[in-house]
XYZ file of C-alpha atoms in Angstrom:
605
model
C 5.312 3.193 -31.638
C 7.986 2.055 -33.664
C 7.916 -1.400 -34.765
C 11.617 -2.120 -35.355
C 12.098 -1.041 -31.530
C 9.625 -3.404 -30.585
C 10.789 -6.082 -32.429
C 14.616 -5.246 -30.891
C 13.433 -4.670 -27.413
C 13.784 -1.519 -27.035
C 10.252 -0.202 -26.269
C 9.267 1.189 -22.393
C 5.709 2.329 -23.016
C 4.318 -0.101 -24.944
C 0.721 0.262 -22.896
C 0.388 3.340 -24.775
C 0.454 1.438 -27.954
C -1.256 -2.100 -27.438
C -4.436 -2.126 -25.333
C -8.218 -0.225 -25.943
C -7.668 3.282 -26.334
C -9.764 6.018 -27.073
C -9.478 7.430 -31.244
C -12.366 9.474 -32.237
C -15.204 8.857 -31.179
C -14.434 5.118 -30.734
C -11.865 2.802 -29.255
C -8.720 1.329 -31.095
C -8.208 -2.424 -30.271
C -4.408 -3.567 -30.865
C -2.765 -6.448 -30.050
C 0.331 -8.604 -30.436
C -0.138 -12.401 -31.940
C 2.513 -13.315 -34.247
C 1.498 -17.134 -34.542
C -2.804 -16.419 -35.031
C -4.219 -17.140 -37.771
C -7.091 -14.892 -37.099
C -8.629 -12.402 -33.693
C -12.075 -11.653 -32.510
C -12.660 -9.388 -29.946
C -15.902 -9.895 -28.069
C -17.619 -7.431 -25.494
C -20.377 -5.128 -24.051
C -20.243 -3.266 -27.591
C -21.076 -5.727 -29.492
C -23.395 -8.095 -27.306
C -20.276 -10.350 -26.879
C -20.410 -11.650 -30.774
C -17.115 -11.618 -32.666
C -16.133 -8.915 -34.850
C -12.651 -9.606 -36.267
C -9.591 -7.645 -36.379
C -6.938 -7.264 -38.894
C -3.376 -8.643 -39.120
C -1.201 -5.559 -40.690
C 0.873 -7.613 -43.070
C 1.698 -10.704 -41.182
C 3.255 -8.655 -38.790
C 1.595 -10.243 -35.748
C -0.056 -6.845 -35.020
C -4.113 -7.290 -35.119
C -6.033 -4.077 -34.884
C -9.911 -3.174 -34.833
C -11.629 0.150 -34.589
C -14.891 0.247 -32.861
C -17.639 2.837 -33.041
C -19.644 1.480 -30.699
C -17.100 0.291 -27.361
C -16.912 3.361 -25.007
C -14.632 3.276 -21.644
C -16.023 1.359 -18.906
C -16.979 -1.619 -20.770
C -15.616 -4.901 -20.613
C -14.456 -7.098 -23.400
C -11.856 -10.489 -24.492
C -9.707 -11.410 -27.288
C -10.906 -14.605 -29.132
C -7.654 -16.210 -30.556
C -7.241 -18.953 -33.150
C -3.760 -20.700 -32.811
C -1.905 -21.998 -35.765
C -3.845 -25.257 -34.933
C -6.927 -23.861 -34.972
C -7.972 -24.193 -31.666
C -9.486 -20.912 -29.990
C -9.112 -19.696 -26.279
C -10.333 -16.202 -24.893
C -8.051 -14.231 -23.138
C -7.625 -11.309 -21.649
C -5.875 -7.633 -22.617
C -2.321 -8.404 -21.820
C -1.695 -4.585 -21.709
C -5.350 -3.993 -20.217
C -5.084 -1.021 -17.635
C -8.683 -2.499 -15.754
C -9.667 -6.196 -15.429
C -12.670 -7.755 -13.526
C -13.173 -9.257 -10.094
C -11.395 -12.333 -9.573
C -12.500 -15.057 -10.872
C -13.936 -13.290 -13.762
C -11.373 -12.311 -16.307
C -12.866 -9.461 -18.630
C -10.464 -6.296 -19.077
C -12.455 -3.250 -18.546
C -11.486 -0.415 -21.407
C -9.872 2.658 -19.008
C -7.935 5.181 -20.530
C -6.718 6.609 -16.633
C -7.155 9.932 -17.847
C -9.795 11.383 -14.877
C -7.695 11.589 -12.310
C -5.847 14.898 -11.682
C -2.707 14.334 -9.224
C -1.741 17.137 -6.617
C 1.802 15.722 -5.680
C 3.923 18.191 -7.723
C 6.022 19.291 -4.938
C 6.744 15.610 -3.637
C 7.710 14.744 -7.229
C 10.095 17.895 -7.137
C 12.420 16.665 -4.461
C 11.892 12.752 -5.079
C 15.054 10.965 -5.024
C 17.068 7.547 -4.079
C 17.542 8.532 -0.415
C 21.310 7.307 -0.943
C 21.801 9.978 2.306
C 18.879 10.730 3.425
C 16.578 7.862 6.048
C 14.973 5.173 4.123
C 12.310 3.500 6.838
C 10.154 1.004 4.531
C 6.833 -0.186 5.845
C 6.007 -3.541 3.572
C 2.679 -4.537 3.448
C -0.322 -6.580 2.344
C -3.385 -3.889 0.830
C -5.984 -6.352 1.717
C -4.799 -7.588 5.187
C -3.426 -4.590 7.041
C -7.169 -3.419 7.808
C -10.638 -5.279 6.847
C -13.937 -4.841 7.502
C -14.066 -7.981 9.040
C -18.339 -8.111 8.985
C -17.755 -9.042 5.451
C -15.165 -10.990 4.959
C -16.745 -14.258 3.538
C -15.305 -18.121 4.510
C -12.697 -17.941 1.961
C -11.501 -14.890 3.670
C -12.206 -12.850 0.896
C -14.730 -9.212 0.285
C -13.976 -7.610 3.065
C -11.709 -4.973 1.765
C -11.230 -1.398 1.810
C -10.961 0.356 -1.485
C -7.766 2.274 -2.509
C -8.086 5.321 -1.142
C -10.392 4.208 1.855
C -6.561 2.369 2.748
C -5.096 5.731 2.328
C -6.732 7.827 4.298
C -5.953 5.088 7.303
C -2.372 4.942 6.292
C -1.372 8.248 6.451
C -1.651 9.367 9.920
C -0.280 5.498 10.949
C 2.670 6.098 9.384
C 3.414 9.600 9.793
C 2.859 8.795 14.028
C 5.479 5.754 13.274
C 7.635 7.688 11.602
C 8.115 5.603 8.099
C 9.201 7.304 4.979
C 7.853 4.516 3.004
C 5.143 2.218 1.766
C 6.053 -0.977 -0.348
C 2.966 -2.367 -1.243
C 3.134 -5.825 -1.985
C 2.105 -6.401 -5.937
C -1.212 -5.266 -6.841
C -1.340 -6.315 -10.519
C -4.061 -8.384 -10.740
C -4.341 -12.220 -9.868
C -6.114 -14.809 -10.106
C -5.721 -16.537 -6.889
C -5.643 -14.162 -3.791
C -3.484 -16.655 -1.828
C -0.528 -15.991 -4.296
C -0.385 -12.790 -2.896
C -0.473 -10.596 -6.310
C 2.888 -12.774 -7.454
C 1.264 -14.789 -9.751
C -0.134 -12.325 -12.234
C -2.331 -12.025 -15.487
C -2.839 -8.123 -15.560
C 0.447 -6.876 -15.172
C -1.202 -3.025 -16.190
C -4.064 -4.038 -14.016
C -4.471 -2.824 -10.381
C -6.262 -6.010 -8.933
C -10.333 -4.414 -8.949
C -10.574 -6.041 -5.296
C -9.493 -3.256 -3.696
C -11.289 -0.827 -6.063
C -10.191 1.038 -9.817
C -7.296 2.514 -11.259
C -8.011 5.585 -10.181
C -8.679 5.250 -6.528
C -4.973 3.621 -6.312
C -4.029 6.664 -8.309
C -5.733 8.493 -5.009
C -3.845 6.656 -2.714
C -0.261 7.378 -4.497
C -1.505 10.919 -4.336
C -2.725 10.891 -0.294
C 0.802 9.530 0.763
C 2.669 11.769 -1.703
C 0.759 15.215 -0.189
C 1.980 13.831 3.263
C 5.720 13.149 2.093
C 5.269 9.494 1.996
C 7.355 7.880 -1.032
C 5.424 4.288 -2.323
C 7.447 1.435 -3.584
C 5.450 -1.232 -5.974
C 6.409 -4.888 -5.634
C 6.964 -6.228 -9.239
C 7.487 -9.493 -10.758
C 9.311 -9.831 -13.545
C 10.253 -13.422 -13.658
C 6.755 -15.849 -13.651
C 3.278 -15.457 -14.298
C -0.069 -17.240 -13.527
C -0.722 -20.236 -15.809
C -4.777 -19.317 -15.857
C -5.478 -19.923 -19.948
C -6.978 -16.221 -20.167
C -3.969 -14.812 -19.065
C -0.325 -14.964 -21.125
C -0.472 -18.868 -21.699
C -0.090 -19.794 -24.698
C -1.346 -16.276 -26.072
C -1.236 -16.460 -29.738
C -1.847 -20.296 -29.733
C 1.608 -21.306 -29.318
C 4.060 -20.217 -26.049
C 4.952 -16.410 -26.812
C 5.413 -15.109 -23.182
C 6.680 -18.008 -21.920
C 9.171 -21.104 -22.949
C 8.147 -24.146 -25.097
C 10.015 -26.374 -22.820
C 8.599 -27.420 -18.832
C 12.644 -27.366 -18.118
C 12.684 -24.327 -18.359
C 9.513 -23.088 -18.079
C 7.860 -24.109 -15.216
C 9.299 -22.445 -12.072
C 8.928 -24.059 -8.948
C 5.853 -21.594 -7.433
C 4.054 -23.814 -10.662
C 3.494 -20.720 -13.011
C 5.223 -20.210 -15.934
C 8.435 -18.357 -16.745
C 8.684 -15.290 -19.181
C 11.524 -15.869 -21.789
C 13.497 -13.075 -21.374
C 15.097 -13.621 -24.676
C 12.146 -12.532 -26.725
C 12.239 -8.886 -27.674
C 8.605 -8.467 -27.760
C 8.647 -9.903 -23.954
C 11.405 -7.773 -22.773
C 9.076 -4.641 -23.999
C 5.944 -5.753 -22.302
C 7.788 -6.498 -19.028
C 9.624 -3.033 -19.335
C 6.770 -0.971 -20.154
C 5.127 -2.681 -17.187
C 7.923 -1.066 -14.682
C 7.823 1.953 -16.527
C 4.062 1.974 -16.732
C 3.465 1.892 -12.655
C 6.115 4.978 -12.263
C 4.918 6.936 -15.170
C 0.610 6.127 -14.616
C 0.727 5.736 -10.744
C 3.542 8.186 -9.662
C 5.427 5.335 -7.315
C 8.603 5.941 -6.082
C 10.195 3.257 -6.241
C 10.580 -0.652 -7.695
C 11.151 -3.779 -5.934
C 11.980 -6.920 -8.297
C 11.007 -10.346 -6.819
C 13.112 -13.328 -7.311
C 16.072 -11.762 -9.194
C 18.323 -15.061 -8.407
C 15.740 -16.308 -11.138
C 16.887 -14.493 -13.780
C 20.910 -14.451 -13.141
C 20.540 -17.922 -12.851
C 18.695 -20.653 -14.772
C 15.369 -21.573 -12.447
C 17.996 -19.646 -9.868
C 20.317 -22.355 -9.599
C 23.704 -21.313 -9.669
C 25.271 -24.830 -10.789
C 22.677 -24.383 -13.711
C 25.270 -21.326 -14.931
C 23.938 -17.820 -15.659
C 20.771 -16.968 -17.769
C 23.008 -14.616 -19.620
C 20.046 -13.059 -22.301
C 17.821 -12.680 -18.800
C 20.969 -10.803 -17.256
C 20.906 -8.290 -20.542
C 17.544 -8.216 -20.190
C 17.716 -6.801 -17.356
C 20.682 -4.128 -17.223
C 18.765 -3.062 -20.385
C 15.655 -2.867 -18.698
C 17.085 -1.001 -15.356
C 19.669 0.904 -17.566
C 16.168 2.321 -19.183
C 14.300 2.796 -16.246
C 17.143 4.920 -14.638
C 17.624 7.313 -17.979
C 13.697 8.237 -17.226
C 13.678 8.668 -14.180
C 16.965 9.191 -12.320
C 14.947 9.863 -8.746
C 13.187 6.479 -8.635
C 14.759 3.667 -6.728
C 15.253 0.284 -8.414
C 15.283 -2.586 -5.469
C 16.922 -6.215 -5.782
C 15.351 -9.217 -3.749
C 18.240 -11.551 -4.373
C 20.343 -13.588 -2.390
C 23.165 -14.888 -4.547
C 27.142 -13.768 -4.708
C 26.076 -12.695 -7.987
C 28.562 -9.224 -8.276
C 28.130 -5.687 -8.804
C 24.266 -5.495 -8.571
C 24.067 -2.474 -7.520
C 26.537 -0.501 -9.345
C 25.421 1.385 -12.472
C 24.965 -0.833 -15.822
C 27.489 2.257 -17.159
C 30.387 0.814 -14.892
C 28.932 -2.889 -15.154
C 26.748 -3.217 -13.053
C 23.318 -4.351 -12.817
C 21.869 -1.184 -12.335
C 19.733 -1.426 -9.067
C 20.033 1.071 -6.285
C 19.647 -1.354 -3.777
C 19.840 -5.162 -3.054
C 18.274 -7.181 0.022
C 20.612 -8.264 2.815
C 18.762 -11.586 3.196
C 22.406 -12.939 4.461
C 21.801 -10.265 7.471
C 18.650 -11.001 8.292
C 19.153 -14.855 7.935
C 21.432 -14.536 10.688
C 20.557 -12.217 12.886
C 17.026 -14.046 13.134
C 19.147 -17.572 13.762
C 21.154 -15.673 17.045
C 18.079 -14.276 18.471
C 16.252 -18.007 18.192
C 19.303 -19.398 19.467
C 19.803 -20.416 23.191
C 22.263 -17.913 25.017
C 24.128 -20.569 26.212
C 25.452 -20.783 22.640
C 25.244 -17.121 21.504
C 29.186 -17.015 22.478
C 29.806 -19.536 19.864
C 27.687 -17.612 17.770
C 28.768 -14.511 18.273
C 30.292 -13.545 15.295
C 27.048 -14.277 13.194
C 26.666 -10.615 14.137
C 30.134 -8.814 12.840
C 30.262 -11.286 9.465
C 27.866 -8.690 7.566
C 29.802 -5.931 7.668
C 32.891 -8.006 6.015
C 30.674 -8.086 2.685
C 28.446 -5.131 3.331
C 30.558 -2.740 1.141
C 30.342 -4.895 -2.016
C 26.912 -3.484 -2.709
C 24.411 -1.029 -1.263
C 22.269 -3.307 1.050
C 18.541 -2.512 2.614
C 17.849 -4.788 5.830
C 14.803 -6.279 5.320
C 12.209 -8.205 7.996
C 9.666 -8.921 5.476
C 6.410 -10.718 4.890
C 8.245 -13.679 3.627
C 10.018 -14.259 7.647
C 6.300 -14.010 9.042
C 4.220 -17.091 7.003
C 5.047 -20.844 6.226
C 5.366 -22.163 9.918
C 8.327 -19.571 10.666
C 6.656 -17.399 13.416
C 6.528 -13.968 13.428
C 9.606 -11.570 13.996
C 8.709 -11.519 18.080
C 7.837 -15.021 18.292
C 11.345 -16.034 16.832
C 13.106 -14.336 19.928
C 14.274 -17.136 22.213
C 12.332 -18.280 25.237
C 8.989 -17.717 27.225
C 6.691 -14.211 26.317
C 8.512 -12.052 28.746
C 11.980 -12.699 27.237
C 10.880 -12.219 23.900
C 9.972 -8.415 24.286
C 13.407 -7.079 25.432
C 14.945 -9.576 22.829
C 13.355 -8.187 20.304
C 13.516 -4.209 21.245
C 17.264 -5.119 21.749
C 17.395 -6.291 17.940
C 15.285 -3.734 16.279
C 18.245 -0.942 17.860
C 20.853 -3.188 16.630
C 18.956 -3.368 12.880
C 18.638 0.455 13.499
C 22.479 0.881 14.380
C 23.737 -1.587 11.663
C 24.455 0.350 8.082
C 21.915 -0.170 5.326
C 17.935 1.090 5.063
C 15.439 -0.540 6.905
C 12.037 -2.571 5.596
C 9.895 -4.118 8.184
C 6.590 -5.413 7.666
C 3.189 -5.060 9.060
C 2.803 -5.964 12.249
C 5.957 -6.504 13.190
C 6.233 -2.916 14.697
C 3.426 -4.193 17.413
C 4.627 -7.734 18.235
C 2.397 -9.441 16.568
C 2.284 -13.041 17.103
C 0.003 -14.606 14.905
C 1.637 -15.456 11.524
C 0.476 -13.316 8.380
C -2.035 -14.535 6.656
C -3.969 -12.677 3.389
C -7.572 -13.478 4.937
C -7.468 -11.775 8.679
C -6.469 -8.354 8.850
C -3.515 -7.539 11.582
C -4.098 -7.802 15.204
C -4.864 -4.734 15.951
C -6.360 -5.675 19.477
C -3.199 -6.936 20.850
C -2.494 -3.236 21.196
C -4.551 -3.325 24.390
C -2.029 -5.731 25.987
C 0.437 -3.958 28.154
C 3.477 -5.294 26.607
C 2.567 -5.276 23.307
C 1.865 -1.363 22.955
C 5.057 -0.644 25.105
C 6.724 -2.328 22.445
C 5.056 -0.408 19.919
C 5.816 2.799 21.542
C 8.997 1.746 21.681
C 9.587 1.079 17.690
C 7.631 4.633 17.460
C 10.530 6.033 19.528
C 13.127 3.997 17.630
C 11.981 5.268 14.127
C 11.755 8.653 15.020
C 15.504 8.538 16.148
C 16.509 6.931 13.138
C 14.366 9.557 10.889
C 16.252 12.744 13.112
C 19.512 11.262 13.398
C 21.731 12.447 10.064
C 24.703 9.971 11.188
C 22.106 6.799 10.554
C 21.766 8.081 7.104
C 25.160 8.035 5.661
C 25.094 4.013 5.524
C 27.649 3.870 2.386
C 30.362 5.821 3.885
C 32.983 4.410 4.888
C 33.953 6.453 7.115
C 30.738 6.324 9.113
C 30.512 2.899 10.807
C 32.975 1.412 13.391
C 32.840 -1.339 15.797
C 33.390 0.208 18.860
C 34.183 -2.916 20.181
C 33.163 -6.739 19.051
C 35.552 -8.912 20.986
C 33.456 -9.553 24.042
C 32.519 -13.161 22.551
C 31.827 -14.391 26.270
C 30.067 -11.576 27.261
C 27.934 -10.594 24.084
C 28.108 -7.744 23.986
C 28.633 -5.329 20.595
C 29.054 -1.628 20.433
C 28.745 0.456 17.556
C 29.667 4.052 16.201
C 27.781 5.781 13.264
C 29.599 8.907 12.774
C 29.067 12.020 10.456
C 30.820 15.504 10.952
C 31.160 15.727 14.556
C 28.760 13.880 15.852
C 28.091 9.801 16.111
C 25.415 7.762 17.754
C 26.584 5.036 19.903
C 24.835 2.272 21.147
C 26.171 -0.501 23.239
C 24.282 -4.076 23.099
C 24.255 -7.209 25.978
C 22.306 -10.026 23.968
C 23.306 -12.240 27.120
C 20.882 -13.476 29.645
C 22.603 -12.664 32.466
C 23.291 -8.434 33.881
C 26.394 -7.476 32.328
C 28.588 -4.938 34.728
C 30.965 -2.497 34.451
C 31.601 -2.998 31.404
C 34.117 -0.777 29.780
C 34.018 1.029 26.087
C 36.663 3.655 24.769
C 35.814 6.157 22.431
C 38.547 7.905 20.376
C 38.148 11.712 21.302
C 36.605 13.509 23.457
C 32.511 13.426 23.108
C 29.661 14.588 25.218
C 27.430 11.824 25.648
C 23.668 11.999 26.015
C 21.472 8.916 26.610
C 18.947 8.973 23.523
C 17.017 5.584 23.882
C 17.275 2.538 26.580
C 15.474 -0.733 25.642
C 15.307 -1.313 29.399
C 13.235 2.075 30.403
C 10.053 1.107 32.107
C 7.806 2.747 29.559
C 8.820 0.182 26.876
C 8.296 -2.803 29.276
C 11.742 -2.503 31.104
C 12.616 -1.718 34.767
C 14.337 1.146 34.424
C 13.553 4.804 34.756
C 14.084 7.058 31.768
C 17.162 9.024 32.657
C 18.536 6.390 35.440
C 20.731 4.764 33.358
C 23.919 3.114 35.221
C 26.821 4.460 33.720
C 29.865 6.725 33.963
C 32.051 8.797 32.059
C 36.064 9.281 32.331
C 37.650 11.958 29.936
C 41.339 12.209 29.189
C 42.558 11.689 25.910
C 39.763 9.623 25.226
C 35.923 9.055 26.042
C 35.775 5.862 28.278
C 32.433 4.574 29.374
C 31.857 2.253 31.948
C 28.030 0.773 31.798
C 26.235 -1.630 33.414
C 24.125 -3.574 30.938
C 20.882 -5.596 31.974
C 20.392 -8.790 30.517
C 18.817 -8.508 27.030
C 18.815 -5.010 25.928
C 20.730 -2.156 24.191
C 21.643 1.672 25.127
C 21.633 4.241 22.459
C 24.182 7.473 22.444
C 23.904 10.576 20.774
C 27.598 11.632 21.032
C 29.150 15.896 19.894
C 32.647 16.534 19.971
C 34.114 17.876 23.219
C 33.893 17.623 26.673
């Protein structure tokens, strides 16, 4: 590695450098302490007693060669602060750490694991055109072993690839192109849900080793399943063995609470460090390059456009850098890999290239759509005509970026309800409420995320210590509903007009003007076909109503949310409507209360 691009922040593989790895017939120790006045590393190989390591010229790099340490045994830094006071920590760039609550890193140079996933790597890309059906979720909760899962909710997971081999068929029979797991570098306290970190190289051992996650990446990639890795850029966990305070004086993080404490109570990185900006680089870069994921989402980007993500606290403009140089980077390495924004701010041009500049992301959450989509369907339908237009205002904006519609685990916890629950009124409403929305989230421009459980009506919130509710599924209503979203998916996967979502020229109200009414229609167009799909999010049976199509299509009735196999009262293929053909297509439909009618339309009559 060279120094000088460490030092200038310009380093994306520093993990190769810093760490244990294997020289010889031993193991190299290095590490980065500029403010130590000395380094012990204690372990297995040495029957935990200090043997020192050497500062190279008061560079801050400490090195150690050992004959004796061998992969698979654990070991911590002792490190004496300019004040003399020593605290054991952890391998910052450690690739293997302990179970939770111990903190050892485990030496693993991830070199035993052969990968079979050449071809999926061959025609990897961002999906700009192609369907882009995310399914977000939680490793340890999706599926336990719930006969040991202890009081604390805790030990009763499956391992890595155990996960995997469930995973597969479930989402090949749902039809999702995606997995975004959730982060998985490791953390001290399970109920931060992997976003409070200390091994930001280290796969969290409670779901197994490095190399069984390796498996897993490899399982979904053999079935054409891309994985996206949840990364967090912004905080870390304020444990002492982790990046606190790591040479004795605040080197990760700011020497300030102002600005250092963020408001989850961990600590913030500095972004204006060099040295930091190379560790938190190499960390993206690491999961791609090591693990073969597709894809990175970025928590809490507000956080570093903003200071603590306060706009009225002006822009963090050495975080912003930091991060078109980090993205800029990331994208030069590997062009096919999608770089995802959670951010909610009016903050510009996030994801245009850092070339034309931009930010440099591929994609950015539409937490503005899903915000108010989720407030219409709680909302009485007395009052949806006053709120009818929550439901046309995000395609004024959509166009300023390229947006990914998101129901994720952060709309399922905290006293929010699930997705289902939040549909206005008593169970049986709820169902066609929600199949309704799910069409109109399929119809509206921009990828799709949805997390687990969700695509089953669940109605418990998430939680990280009880696995999903997988028994609803023998309730009637509930696995209607799932066949339903099966259906749904597998539409949106075959249909090429859903795909096109940042053309222009491919969306078009059909009609949204029928504020007393509520009803919507929509046209997704490519070539010379379109899907249609007409909505009533009233309560009361909408007839006759009338839609006119430019040109002359042949309609075809694709998907009904009202069919009686998804829970509705209608037979599949006895929909009430009728076609007249002149100049134009006009469609006159009789909607039932709650629901939407989907139309695959070709050119000609």
């Amino acid at each position: 590695m060279n120094r000088q691009d460490f030092y200038d922040g310009k380093i994306f593989d520093a993990y190769k450098y810093f760490g244990a790895h294997k020289e010889g017939d031993g193991i190299r120790f290095i590490t980065y302490a500029p403010r130590a006045t000395k380094i012990s590393v204690i372990g297995e190989f040495n029957q935990w007693t200090e043997e020192f390591l050497t500062q190279d010229e008061q560079s801050g790099f400490f090195s150690m060669y050992s004959r004796t340490a061998k992969e698979g045994q654990m070991y911590k830094y002792r490190i004496y602060g300019p004040d003399g006071n020593m605290a054991e920590h952890c391998d910052p760039y450690g690739c293997e750490m302990e179970m939770p609550p111990r903190a050892c890193t485990i030496i693993n140079e991830l070199k035993n694991y052969q990968f079979h996933d050449e071809e999926w790597l061959r025609k990897r890309n961002d999906q700009k055109n192609q369907p882009l059906n995310i399914y977000e979720m939680h490793m340890g909760s999706w599926k336990m072993d719930m006969e040991k899962v202890d009081e604390n909710g805790e030990n009763g997971w499956y391992t890595y690839d155990q996960i995997g081999e469930m995973l597969v068929p479930y989402l090949k029979e749902n039809h999702y192109t995606h997995v975004e797991l959730m982060p998985l570098s490791e953390h001290p306290f399970y109920g931060s849900w992997g976003y409070q970190n200390t091994g930001f190289f280290a796969p969290t051992k409670r779901y197994g080793t490095p190399q069984q996650l390796m498996k897993f990446v490899d399982l979904l990639h053999q079935a054409d399943i891309g994985v996206i890795m949840d990364f967090v850029p912004v905080h870390f966990a304020i444990d002492g063995y982790g990046l606190q305070k790591y040479d004795g004086t605040a080197l990760y993080e700011y020497d300030n609470n102002d600005t250092g404490e963020s408001e989850w109570g961990s600590f913030n990185f500095i972004h204006s460090r060099r040295e930091v900006r190379c560790f938190l680089q190499s960390a993206a870069n690491y999961w791609i390059e090591e693990y073969h994921v597709d894809g990175i989402r970025m928590d809490a980007v507000s956080r570093l456009l903003y200071w603590q993500g306060n706009e009225n606290r002006g822009t963090n403009e050495l975080a912003i850098e930091f991060l078109k140089n980090m993205n800029q980077g990331l994208k030069e390495r590997h062009p096919d890999v999608m770089l995802i924004a959670e951010d909610s701010t009016s903050y510009p041009d996030i994801t245009k290239p850092v070339k034309e500049g931009g930010l440099g992301f591929d994609y950015k959450w539409d937490l503005g759509w899903m915000h108010d989509t989720l407030e219409y369907f709680q909302t009485s339908p007395e009052y949806r005509t006053r709120d009818y237009h929550k439901l046309t205002f995000s395609m004024i904006y959509f166009w300023n970026e390229k947006y990914l519609l998101e129901y994720s685990h952060d709309e399922v916890v905290h006293g929010k309800a699930t997705i289902l629950q939040k549909m206005y009124g008593n169970y049986d409403d709820k169902f066609p409420q929600a199949r309704a929305m799910y069409m109109y989230m399929i119809m509206h421009p921009g990828k799709k995320l949805n997390f687990m459980g969700n695509e089953f009506g669940q109605l418990r919130e998430w939680t990280e210590k009880q696995e999903q509710d997988w028994m609803v599924l023998k309730y009637p209503a509930h696995d209607a509903f799932h066949q339903y979203m099966i259906r749904l998916n597998q539409i949106y996967q075959d249909c090429e007009a859903l795909h096109k979502d940042y053309d222009h020229n491919n969306f078009l109200w059909l009609d949204c003007h029928q504020e007393e009414r509520c009803i919507y229609a929509i046209g997704r167009k490519e070539g010379n076909t379109m899907v249609a799909a007409v909505f009533n999010f009233s309560d009361k049976v909408q007839e006759d109503y009338k839609v006119t199509i430019a040109g002359l299509w042949k309609e075809q009735v694709i998907l009904n949310t009202d069919w009686n196999q998804y829970g509705g009262s209608a037979a599949e293929g006895q929909d009430i409507y009728k076609t007249e053909k002149e100049a134009d297509t006009e469609l006159t439909i009789t909607l039932p209360k709650y629901s939407g009618i989907m139309f695959e339309m070709k050119k000609g009559n």
